[in-house]
PDB file of C-alpha atoms in Angstrom:
ATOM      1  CA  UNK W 951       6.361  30.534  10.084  1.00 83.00           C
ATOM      2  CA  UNK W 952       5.575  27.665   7.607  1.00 82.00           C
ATOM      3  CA  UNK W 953       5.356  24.571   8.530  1.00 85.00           C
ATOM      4  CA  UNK W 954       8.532  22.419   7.928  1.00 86.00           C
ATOM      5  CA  UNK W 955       6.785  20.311   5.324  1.00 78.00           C
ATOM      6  CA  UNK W 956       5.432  23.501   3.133  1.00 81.00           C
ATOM      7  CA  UNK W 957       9.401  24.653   3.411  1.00 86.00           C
ATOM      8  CA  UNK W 958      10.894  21.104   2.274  1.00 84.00           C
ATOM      9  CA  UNK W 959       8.628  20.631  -0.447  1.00 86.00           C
ATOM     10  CA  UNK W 960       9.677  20.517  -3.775  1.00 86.00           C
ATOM     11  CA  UNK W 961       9.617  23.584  -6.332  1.00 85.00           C
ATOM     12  CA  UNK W 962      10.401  22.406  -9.501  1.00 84.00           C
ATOM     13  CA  UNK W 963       9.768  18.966 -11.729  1.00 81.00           C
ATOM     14  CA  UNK W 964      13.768  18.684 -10.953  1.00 82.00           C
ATOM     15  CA  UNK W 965      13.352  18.495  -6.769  1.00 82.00           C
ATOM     16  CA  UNK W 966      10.174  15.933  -7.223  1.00 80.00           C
ATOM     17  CA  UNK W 967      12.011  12.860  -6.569  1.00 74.00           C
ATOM     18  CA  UNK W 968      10.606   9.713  -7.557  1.00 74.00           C
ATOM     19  CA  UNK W 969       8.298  10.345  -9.746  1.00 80.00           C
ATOM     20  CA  UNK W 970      10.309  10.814 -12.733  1.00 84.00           C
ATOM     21  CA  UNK W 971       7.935   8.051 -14.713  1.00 85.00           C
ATOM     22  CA  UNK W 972       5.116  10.792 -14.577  1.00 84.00           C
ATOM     23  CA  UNK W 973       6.886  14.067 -14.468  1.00 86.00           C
ATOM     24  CA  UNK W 974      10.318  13.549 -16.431  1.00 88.00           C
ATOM     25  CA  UNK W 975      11.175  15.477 -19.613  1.00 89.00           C
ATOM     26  CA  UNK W 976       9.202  14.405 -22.431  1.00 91.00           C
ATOM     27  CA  UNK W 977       6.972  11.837 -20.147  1.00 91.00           C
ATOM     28  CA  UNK W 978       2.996  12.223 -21.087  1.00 89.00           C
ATOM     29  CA  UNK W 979       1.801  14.335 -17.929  1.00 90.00           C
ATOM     30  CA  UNK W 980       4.897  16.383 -18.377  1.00 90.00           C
ATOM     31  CA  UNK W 981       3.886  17.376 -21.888  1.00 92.00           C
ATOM     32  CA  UNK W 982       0.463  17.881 -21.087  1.00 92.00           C
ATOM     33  CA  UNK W 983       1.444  20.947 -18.475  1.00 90.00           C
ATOM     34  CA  UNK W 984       3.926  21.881 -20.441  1.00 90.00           C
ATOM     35  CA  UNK W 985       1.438  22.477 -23.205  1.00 90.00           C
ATOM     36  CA  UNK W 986      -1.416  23.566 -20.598  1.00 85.00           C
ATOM     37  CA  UNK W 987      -3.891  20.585 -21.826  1.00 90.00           C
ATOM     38  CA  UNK W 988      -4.686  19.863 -18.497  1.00 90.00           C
ATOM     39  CA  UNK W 989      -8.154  18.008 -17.571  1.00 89.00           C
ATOM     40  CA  UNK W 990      -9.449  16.294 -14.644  1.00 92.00           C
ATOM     41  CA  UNK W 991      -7.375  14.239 -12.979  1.00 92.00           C
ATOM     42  CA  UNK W 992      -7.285  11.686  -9.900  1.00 93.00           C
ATOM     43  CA  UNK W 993      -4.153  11.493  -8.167  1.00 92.00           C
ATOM     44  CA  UNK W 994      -3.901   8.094  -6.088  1.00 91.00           C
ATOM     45  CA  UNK W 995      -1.360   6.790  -3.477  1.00 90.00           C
ATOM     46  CA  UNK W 996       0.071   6.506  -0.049  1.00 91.00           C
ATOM     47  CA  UNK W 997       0.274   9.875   2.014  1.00 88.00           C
ATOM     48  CA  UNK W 998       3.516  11.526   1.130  1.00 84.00           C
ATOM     49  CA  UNK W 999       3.590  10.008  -1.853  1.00 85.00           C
ATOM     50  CA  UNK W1000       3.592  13.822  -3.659  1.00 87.00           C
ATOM     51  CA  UNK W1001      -0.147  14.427  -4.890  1.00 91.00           C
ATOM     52  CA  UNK W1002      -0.382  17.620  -3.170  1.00 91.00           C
ATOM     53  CA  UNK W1003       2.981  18.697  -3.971  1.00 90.00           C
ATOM     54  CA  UNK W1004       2.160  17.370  -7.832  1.00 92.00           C
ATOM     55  CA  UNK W1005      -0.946  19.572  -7.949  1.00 94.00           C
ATOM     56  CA  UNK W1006       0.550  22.658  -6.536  1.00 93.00           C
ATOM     57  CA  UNK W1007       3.316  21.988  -9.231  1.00 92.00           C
ATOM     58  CA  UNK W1008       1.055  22.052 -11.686  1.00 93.00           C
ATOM     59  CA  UNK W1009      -0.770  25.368 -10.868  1.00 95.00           C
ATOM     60  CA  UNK W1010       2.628  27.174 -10.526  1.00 92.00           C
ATOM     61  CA  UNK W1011       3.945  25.628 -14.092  1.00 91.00           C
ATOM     62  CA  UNK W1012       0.217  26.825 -15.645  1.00 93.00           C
ATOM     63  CA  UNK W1013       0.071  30.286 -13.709  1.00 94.00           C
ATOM     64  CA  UNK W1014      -3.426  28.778 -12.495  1.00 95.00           C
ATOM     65  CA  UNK W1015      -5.042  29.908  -8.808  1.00 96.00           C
ATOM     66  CA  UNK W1016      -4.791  27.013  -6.847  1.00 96.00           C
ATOM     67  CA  UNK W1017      -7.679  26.076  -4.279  1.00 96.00           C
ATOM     68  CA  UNK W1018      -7.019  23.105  -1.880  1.00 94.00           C
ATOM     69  CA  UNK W1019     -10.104  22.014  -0.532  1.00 91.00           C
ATOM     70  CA  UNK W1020     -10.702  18.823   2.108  1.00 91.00           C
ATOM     71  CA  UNK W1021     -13.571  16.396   1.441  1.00 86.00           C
ATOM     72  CA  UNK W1022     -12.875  14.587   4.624  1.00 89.00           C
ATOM     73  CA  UNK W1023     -16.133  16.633   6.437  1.00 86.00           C
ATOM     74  CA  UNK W1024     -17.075  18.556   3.321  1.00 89.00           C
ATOM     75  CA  UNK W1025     -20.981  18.257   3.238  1.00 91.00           C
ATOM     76  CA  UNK W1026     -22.785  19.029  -0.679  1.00 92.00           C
ATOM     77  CA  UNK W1027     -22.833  22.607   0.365  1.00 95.00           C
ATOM     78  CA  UNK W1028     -19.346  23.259   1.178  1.00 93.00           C
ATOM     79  CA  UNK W1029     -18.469  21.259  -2.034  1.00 92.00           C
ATOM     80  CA  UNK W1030     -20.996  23.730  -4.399  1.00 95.00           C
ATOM     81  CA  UNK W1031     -20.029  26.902  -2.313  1.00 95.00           C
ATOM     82  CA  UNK W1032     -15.379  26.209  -3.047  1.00 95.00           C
ATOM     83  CA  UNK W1033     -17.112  25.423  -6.785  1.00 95.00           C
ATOM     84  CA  UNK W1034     -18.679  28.741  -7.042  1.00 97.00           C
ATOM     85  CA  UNK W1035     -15.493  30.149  -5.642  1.00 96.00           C
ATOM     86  CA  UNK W1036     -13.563  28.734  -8.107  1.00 96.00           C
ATOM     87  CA  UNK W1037     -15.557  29.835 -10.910  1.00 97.00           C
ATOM     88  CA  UNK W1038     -15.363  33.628  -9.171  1.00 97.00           C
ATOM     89  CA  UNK W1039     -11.622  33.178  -9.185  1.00 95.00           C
ATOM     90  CA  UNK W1040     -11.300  32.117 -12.773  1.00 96.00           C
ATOM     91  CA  UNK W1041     -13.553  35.110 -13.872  1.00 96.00           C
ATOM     92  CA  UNK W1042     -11.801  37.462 -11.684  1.00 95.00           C
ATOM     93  CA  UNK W1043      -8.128  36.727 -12.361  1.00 94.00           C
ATOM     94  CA  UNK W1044      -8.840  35.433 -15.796  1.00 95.00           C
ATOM     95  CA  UNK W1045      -6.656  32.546 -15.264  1.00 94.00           C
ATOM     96  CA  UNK W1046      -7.138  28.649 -14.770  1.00 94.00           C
ATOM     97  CA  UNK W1047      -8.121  27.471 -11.708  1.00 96.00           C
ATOM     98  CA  UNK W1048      -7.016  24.199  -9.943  1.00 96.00           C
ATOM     99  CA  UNK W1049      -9.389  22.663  -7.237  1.00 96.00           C
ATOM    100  CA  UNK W1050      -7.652  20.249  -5.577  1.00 95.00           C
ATOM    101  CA  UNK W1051     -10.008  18.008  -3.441  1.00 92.00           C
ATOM    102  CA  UNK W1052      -7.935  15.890  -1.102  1.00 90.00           C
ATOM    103  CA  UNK W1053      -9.354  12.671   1.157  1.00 80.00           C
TER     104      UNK W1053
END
């Protein structure tokens, strides 16, 4: 079974509550996904503030794989090796791929 968090989380721009200023209809980053002119991005705040839940939002609106990866321990080589994987997966499924790199 999921964890309670992964089962609460929001699905849709409409269930991501407070963060209508980034993600409401017509707002810049909203557009931008909508559109699929995504770049890099840094997502910054308190935990449970939605940055996960943002990114993973973002890879099911763009049909992109998503890869969550911690930097907490990561050494150079882990970092290079879920970079290589990435570019596997893109070449692979032929679609986007979001690496999200969390503290």
């Amino acid at each position: 079974m999921r964890p309670l968090a992964d089962r609460m989380r929001p699905e849709t721009f409409q269930d991501f509550l407070s963060q209508n200023h980034l993600v409401g209809k017509g707002k810049p980053l909203r557009r931008a996904i909508e559109k699929g002119d995504l770049h890099s991005m840094v997502f910054w705040g308190p935990p449970g503030s939605g940055k996960t839940t943002l990114a993973l939002l973002i890879a099911r609106m763009t049909d992109s794989v998503f890869i969550p990866f911690s930097a907490v321990t990561a050494t150079i080589k882990e970092v290079k090796r879920v970079m290589r994987e990435a570019k596997s997966q893109r070449k692979l499924f032929g679609k986007d791929v979001i690496v999200f790199i969390d503290e």
